[in-house]
JSON list of C-alpha atoms in Angstrom, two decimals:
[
{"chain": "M", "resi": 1, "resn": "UNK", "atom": "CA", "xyz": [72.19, 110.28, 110.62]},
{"chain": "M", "resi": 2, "resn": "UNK", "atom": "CA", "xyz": [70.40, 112.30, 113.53]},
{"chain": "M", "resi": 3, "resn": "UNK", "atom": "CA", "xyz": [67.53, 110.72, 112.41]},
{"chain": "M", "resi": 4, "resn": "UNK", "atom": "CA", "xyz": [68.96, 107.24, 112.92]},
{"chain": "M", "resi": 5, "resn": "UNK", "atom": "CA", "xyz": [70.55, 107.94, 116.08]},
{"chain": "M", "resi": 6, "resn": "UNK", "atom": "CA", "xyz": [67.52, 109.11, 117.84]},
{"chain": "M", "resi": 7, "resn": "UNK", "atom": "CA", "xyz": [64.98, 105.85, 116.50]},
{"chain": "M", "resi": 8, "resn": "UNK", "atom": "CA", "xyz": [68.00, 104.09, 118.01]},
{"chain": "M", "resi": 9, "resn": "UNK", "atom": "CA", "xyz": [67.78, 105.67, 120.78]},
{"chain": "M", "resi": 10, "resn": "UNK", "atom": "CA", "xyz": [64.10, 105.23, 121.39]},
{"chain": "M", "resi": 11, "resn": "UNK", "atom": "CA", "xyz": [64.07, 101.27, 120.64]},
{"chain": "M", "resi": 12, "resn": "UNK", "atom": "CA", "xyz": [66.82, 101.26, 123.58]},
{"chain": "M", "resi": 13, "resn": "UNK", "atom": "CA", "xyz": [64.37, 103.26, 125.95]},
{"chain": "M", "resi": 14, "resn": "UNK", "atom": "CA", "xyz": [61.32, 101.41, 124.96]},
{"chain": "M", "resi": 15, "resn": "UNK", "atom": "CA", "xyz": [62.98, 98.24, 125.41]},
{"chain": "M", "resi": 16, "resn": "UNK", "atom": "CA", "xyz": [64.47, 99.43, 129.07]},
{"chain": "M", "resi": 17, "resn": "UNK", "atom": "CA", "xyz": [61.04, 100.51, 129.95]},
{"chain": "M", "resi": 18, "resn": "UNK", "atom": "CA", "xyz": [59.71, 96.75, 128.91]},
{"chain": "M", "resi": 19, "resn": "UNK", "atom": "CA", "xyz": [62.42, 94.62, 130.88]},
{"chain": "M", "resi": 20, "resn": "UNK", "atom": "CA", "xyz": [61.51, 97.06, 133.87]},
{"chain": "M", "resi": 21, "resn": "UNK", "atom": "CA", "xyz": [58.03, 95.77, 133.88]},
{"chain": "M", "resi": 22, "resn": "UNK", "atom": "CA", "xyz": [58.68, 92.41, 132.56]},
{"chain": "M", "resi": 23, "resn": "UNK", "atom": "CA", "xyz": [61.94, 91.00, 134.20]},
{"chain": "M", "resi": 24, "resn": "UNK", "atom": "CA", "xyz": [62.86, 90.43, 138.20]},
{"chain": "M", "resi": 25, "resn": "UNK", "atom": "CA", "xyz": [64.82, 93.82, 139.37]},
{"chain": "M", "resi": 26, "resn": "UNK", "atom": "CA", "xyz": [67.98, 91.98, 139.80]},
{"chain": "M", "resi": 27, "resn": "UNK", "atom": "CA", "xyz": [68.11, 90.69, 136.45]},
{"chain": "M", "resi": 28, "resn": "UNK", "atom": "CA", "xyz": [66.64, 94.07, 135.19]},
{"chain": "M", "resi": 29, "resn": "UNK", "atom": "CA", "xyz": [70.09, 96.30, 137.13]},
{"chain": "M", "resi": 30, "resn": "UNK", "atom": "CA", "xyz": [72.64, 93.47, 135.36]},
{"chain": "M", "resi": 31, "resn": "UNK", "atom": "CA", "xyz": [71.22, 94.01, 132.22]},
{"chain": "M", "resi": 32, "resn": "UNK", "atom": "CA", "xyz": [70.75, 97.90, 132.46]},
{"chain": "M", "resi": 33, "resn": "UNK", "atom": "CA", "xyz": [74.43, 98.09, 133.63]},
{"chain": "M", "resi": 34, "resn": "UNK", "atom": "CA", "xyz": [75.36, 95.70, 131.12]},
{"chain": "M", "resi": 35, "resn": "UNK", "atom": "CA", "xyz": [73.77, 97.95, 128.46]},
{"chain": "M", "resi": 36, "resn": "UNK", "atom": "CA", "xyz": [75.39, 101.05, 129.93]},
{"chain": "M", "resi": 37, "resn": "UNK", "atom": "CA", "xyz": [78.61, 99.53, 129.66]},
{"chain": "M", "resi": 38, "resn": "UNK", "atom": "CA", "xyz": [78.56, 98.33, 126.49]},
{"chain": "M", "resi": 39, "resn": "UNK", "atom": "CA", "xyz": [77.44, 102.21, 125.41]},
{"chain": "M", "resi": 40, "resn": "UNK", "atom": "CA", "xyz": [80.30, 103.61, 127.24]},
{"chain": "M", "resi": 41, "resn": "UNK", "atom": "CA", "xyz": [82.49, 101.11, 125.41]},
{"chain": "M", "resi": 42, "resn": "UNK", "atom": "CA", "xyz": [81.28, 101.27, 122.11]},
{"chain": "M", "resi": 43, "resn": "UNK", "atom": "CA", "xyz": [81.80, 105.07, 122.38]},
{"chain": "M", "resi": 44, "resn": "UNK", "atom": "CA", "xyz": [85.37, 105.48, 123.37]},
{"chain": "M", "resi": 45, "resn": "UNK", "atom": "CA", "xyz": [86.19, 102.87, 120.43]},
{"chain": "M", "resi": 46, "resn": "UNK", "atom": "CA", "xyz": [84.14, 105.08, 118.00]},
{"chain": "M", "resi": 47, "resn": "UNK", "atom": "CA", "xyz": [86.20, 108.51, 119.72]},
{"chain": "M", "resi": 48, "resn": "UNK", "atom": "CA", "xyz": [89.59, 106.42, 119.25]},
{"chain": "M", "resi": 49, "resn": "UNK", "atom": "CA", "xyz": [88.68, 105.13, 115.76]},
{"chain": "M", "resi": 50, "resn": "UNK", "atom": "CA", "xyz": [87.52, 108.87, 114.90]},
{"chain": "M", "resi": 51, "resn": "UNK", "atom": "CA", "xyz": [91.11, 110.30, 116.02]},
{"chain": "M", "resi": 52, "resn": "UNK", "atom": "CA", "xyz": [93.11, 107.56, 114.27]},
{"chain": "M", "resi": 53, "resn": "UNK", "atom": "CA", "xyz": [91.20, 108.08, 111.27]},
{"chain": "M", "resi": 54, "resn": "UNK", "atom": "CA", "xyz": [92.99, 111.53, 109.95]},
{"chain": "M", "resi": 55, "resn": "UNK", "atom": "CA", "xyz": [96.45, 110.02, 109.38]},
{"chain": "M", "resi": 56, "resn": "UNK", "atom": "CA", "xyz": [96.32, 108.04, 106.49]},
{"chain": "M", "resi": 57, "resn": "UNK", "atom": "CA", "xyz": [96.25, 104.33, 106.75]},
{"chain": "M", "resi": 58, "resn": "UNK", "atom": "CA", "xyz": [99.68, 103.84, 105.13]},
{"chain": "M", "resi": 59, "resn": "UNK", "atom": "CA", "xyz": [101.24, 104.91, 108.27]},
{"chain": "M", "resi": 60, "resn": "UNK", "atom": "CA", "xyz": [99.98, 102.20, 110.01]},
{"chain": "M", "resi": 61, "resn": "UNK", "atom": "CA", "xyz": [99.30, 104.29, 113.26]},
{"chain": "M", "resi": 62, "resn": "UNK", "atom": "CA", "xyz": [97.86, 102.38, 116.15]},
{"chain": "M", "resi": 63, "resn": "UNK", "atom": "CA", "xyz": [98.00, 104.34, 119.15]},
{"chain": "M", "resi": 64, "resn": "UNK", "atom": "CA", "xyz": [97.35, 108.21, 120.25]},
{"chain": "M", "resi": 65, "resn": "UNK", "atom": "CA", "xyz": [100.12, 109.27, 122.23]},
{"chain": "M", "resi": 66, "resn": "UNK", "atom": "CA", "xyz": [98.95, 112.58, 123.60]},
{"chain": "M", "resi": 67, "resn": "UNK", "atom": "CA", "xyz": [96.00, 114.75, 122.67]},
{"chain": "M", "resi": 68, "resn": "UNK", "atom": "CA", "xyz": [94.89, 117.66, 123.71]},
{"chain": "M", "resi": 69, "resn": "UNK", "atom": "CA", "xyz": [91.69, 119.17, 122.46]},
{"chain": "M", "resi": 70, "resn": "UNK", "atom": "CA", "xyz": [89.09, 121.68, 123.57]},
{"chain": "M", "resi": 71, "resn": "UNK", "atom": "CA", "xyz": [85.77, 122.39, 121.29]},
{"chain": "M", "resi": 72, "resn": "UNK", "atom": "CA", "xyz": [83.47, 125.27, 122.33]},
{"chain": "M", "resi": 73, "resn": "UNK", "atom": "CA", "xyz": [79.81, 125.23, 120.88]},
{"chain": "M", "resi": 74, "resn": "UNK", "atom": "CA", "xyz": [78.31, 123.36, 118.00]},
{"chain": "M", "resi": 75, "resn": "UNK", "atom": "CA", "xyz": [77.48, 123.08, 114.48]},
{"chain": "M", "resi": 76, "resn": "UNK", "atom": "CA", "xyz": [79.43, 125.75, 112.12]},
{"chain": "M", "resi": 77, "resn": "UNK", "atom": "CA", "xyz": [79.01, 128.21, 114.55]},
{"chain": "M", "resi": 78, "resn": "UNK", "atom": "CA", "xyz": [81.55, 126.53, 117.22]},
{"chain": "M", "resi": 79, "resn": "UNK", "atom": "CA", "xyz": [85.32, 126.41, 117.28]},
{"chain": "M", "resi": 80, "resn": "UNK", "atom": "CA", "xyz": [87.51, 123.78, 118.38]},
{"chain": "M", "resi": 81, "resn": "UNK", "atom": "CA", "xyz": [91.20, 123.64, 118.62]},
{"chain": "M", "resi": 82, "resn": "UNK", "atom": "CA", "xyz": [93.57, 120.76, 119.55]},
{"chain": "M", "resi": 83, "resn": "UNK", "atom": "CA", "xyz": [96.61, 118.48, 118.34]},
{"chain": "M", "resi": 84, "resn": "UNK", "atom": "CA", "xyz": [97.28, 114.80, 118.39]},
{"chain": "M", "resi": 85, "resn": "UNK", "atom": "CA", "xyz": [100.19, 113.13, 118.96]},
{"chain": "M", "resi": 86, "resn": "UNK", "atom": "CA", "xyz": [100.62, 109.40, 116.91]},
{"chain": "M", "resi": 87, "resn": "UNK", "atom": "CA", "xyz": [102.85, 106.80, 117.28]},
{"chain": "M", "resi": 88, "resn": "UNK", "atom": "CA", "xyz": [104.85, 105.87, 114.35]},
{"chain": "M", "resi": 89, "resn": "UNK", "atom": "CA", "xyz": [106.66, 102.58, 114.10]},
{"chain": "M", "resi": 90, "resn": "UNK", "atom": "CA", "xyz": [110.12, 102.36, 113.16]},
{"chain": "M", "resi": 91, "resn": "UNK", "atom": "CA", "xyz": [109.66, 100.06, 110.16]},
{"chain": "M", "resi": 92, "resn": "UNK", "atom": "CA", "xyz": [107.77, 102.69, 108.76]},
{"chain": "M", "resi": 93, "resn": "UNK", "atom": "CA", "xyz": [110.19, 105.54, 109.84]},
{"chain": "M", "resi": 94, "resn": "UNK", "atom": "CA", "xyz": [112.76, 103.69, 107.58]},
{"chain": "M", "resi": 95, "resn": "UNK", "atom": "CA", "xyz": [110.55, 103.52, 104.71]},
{"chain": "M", "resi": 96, "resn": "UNK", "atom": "CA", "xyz": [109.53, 107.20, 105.29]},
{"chain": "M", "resi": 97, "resn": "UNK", "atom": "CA", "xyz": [114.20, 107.80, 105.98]},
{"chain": "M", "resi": 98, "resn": "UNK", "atom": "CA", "xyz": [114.96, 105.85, 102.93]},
{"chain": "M", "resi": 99, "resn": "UNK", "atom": "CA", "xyz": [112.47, 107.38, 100.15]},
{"chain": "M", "resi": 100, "resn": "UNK", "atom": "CA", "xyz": [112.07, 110.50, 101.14]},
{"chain": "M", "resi": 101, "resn": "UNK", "atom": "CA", "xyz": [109.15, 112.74, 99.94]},
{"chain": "M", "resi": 102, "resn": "UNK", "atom": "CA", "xyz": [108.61, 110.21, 97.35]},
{"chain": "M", "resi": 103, "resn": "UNK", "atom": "CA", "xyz": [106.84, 107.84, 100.05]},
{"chain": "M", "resi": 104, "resn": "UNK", "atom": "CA", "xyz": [104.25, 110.66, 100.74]},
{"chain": "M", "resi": 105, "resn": "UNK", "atom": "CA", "xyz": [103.64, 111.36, 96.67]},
{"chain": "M", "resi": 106, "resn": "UNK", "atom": "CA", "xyz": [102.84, 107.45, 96.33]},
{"chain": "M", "resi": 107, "resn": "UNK", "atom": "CA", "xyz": [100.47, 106.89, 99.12]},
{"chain": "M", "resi": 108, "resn": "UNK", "atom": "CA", "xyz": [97.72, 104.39, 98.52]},
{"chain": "M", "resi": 109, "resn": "UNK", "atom": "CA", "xyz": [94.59, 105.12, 98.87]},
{"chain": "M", "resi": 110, "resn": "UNK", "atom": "CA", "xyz": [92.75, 104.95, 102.50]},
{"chain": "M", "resi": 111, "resn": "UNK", "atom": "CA", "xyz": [90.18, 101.92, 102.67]},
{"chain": "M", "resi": 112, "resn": "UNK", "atom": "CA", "xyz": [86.66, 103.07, 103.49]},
{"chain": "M", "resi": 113, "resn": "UNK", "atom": "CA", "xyz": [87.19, 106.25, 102.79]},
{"chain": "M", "resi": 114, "resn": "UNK", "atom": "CA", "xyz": [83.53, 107.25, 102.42]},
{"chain": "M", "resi": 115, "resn": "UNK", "atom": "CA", "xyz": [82.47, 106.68, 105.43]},
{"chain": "M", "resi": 116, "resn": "UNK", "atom": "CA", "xyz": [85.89, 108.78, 106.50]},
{"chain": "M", "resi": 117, "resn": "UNK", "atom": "CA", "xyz": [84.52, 111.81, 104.36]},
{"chain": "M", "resi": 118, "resn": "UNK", "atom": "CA", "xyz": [87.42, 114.23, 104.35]},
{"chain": "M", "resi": 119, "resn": "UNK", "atom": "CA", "xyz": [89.55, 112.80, 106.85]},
{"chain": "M", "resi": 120, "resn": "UNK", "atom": "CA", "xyz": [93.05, 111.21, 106.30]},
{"chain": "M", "resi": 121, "resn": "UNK", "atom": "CA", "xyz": [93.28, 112.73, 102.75]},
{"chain": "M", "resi": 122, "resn": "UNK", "atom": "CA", "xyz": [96.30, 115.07, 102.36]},
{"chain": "M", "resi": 123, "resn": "UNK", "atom": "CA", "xyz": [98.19, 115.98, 99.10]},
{"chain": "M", "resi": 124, "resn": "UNK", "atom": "CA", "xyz": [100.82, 118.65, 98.01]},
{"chain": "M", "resi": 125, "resn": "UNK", "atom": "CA", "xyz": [103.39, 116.84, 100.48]},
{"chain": "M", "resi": 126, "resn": "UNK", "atom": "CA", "xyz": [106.16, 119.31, 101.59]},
{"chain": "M", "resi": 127, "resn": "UNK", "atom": "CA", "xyz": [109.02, 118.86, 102.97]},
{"chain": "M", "resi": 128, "resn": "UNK", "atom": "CA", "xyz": [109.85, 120.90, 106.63]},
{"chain": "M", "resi": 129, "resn": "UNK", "atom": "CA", "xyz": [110.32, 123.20, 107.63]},
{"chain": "M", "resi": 130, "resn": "UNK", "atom": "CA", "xyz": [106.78, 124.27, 107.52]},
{"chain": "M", "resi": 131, "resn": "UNK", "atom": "CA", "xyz": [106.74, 127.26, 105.23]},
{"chain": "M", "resi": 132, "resn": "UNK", "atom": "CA", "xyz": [104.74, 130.62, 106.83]},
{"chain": "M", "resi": 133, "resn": "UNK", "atom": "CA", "xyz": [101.14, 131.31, 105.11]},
{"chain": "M", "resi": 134, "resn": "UNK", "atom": "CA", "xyz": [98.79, 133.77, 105.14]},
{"chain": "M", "resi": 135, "resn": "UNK", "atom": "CA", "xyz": [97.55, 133.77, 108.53]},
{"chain": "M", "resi": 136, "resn": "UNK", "atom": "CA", "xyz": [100.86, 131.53, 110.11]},
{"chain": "M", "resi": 137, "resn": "UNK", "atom": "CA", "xyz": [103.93, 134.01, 110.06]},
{"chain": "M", "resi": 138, "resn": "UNK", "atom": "CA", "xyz": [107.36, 133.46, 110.94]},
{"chain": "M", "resi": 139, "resn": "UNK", "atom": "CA", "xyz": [108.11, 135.24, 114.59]},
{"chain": "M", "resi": 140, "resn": "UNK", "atom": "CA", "xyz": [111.41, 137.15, 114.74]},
{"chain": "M", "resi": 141, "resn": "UNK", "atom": "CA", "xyz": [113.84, 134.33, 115.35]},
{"chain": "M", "resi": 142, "resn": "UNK", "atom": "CA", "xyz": [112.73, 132.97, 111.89]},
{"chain": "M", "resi": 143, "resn": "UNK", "atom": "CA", "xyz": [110.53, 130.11, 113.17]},
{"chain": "M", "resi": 144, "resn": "UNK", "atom": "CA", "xyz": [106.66, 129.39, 112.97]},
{"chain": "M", "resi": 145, "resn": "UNK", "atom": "CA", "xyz": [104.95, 128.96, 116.54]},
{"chain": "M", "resi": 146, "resn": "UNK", "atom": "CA", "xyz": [102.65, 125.95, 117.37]},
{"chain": "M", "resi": 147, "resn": "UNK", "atom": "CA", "xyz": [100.17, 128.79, 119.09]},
{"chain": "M", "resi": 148, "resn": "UNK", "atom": "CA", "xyz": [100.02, 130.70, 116.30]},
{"chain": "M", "resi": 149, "resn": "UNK", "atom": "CA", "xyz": [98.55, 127.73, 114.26]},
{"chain": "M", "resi": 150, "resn": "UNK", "atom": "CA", "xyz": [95.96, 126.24, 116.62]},
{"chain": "M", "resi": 151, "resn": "UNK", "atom": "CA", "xyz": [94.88, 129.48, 118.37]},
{"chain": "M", "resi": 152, "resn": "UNK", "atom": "CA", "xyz": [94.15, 131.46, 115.31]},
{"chain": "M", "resi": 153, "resn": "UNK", "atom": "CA", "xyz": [90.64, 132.12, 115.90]},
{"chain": "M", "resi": 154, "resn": "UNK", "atom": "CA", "xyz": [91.16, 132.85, 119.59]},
{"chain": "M", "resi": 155, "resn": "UNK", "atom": "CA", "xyz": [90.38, 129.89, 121.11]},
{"chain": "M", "resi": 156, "resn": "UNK", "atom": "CA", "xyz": [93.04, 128.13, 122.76]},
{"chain": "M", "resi": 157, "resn": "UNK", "atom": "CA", "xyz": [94.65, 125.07, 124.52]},
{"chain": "M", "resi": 158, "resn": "UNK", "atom": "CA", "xyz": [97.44, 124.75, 126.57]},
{"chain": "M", "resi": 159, "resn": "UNK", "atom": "CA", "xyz": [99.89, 122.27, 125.63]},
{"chain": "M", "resi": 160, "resn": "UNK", "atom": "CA", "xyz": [102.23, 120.02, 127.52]},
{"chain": "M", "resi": 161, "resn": "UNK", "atom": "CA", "xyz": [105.35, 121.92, 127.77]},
{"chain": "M", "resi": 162, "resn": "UNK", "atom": "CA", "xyz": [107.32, 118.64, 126.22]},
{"chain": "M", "resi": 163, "resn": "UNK", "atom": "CA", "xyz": [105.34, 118.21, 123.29]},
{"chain": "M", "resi": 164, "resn": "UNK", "atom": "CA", "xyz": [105.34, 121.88, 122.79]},
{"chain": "M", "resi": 165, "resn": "UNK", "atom": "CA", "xyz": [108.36, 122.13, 122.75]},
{"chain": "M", "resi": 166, "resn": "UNK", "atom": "CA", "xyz": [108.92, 118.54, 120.45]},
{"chain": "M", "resi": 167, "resn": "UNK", "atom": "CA", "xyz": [106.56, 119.63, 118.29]},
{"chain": "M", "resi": 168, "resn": "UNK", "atom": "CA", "xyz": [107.62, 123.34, 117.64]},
{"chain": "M", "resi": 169, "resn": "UNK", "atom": "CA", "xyz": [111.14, 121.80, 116.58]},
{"chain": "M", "resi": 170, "resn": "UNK", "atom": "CA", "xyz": [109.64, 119.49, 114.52]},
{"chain": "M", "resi": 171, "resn": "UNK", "atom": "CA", "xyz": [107.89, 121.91, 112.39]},
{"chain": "M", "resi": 172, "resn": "UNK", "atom": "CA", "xyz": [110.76, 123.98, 112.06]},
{"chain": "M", "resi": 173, "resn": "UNK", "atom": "CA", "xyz": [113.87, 121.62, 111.85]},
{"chain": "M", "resi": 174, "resn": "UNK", "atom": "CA", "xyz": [114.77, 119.55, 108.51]},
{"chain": "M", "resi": 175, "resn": "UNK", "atom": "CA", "xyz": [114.29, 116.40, 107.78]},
{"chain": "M", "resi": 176, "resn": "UNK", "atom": "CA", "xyz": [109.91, 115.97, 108.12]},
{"chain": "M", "resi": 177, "resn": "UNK", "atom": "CA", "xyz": [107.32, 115.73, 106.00]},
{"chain": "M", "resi": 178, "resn": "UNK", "atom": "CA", "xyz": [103.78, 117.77, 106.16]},
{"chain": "M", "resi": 179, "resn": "UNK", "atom": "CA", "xyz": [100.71, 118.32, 104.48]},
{"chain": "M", "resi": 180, "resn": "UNK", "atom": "CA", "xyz": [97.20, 120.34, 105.12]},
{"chain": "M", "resi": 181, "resn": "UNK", "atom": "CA", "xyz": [94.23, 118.72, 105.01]},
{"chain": "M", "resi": 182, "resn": "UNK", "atom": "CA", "xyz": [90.55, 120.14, 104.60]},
{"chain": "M", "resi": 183, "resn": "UNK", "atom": "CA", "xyz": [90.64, 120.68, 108.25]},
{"chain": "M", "resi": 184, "resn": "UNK", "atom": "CA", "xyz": [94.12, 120.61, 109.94]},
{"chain": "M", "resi": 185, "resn": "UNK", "atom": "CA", "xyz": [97.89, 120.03, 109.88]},
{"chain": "M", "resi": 186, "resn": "UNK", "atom": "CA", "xyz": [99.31, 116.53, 109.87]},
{"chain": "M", "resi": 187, "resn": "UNK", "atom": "CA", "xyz": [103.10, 116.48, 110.27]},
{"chain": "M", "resi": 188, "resn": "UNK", "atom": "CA", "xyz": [105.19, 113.25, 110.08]},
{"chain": "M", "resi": 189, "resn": "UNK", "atom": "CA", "xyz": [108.74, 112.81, 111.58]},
{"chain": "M", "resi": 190, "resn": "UNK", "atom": "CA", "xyz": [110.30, 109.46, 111.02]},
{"chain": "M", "resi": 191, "resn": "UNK", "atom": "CA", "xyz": [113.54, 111.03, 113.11]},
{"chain": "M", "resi": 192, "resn": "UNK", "atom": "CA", "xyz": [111.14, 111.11, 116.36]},
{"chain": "M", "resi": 193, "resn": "UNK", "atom": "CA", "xyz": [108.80, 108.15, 115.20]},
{"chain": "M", "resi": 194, "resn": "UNK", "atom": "CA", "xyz": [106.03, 110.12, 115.31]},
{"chain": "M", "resi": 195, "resn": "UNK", "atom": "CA", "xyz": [102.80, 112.03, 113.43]},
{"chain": "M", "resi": 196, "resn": "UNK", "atom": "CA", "xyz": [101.22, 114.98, 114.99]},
{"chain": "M", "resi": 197, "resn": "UNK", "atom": "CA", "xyz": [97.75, 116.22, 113.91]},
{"chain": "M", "resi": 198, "resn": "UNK", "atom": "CA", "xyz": [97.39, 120.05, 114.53]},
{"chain": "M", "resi": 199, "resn": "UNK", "atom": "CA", "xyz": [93.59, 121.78, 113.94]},
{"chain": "M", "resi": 200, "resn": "UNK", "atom": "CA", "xyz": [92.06, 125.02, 114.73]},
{"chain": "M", "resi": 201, "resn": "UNK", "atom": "CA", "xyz": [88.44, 125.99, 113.51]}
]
């Protein structure tokens, strides 16, 4: 892939470095910014695509309503931490209302899931609210905290105080559905008509 990337990356340079010499500077600066554009483009759909891709395709989620996410180094030395917010329509919140946990258990299968690798596959289904684990305890009131969960390795966000708060009753109220995936939380609540995608690492 790196490998791929960087010949790419070359053939762009080497061809920049020909229309330099070969083409009038005007034209040269509408096609440079053209190609620069088209780069910056190309790259947020690729980020968007990447973000939609953990909640499985089922859901029909569009659109990122919030997201909040901080990464700090690289490779499997780094840590990251963040949460998503997705918007979830209402025909599928009444599919999700009227059969339950059952809708979760029957899930197709994702299309091009390959090229997704471990992302948007989630099993064991559970109903909220989100029972404590080994490193996610309940806090004195009874209740799991949305810190807890993404800050566990001590690296942190901070969260809008709304979704917070939204999200912090949604894992602990009735009436949701969650799973863990290789990497992260995914909650759905058809109530609030909407998925939220909690990592740490």
């Amino acid at each position: 892939m790196l490998l791929t990337v960087f010949l790419v990356l070359l053939t762009i340079l080497a061809l920049v470095i020909y229309a330099f010499n070969k083409l009038p500077r005007s034209y040269f600066f509408f096609l440079f910014l053209t190609l620069i554009t088209s780069l910056i483009v190309a790259l947020k759909i690729y980020e968007r695509n990447f973000k939609l891709s953990v909640v499985p395709d089922a859901l029909q989620v569009g659109s990122i309503a919030y997201s909040k996410e901080e990464s700090w180094g690289f490779g499997p030395g780094g840590n990251e931490a963040g949460i998503r917010v997705y918007q979830l329509s209402e025909k599928i919140s009444n599919q999700i209302k009227e059969r339950g946990i059952e809708y979760f258990e029957n899930l197709p299968a994702n299309e091009n899931q390959k090229n997704r690798r471990w992302r948007g596959i989630y099993d064991s289904w559970s109903e909220t609210p989100v029972k404590e684990e080994k490193y996610w305890k309940y806090d004195e009131s009874g209740s799991l905290d949305v810190y807890d969960y993404i800050c566990r390795y001590g690296f942190c966000i901070n969260i809008d105080e709304d979704v917070l708060r939204q999200a912090t009753d949604i894992i602990n109220s009735e009436g949701n559905y969650y799973a863990y995936g290789r990497i992260g939380l995914v909650v759905i609540s058809p109530r609030e008509n909407i998925v939220l995608y909690m990592y740490n690492g």
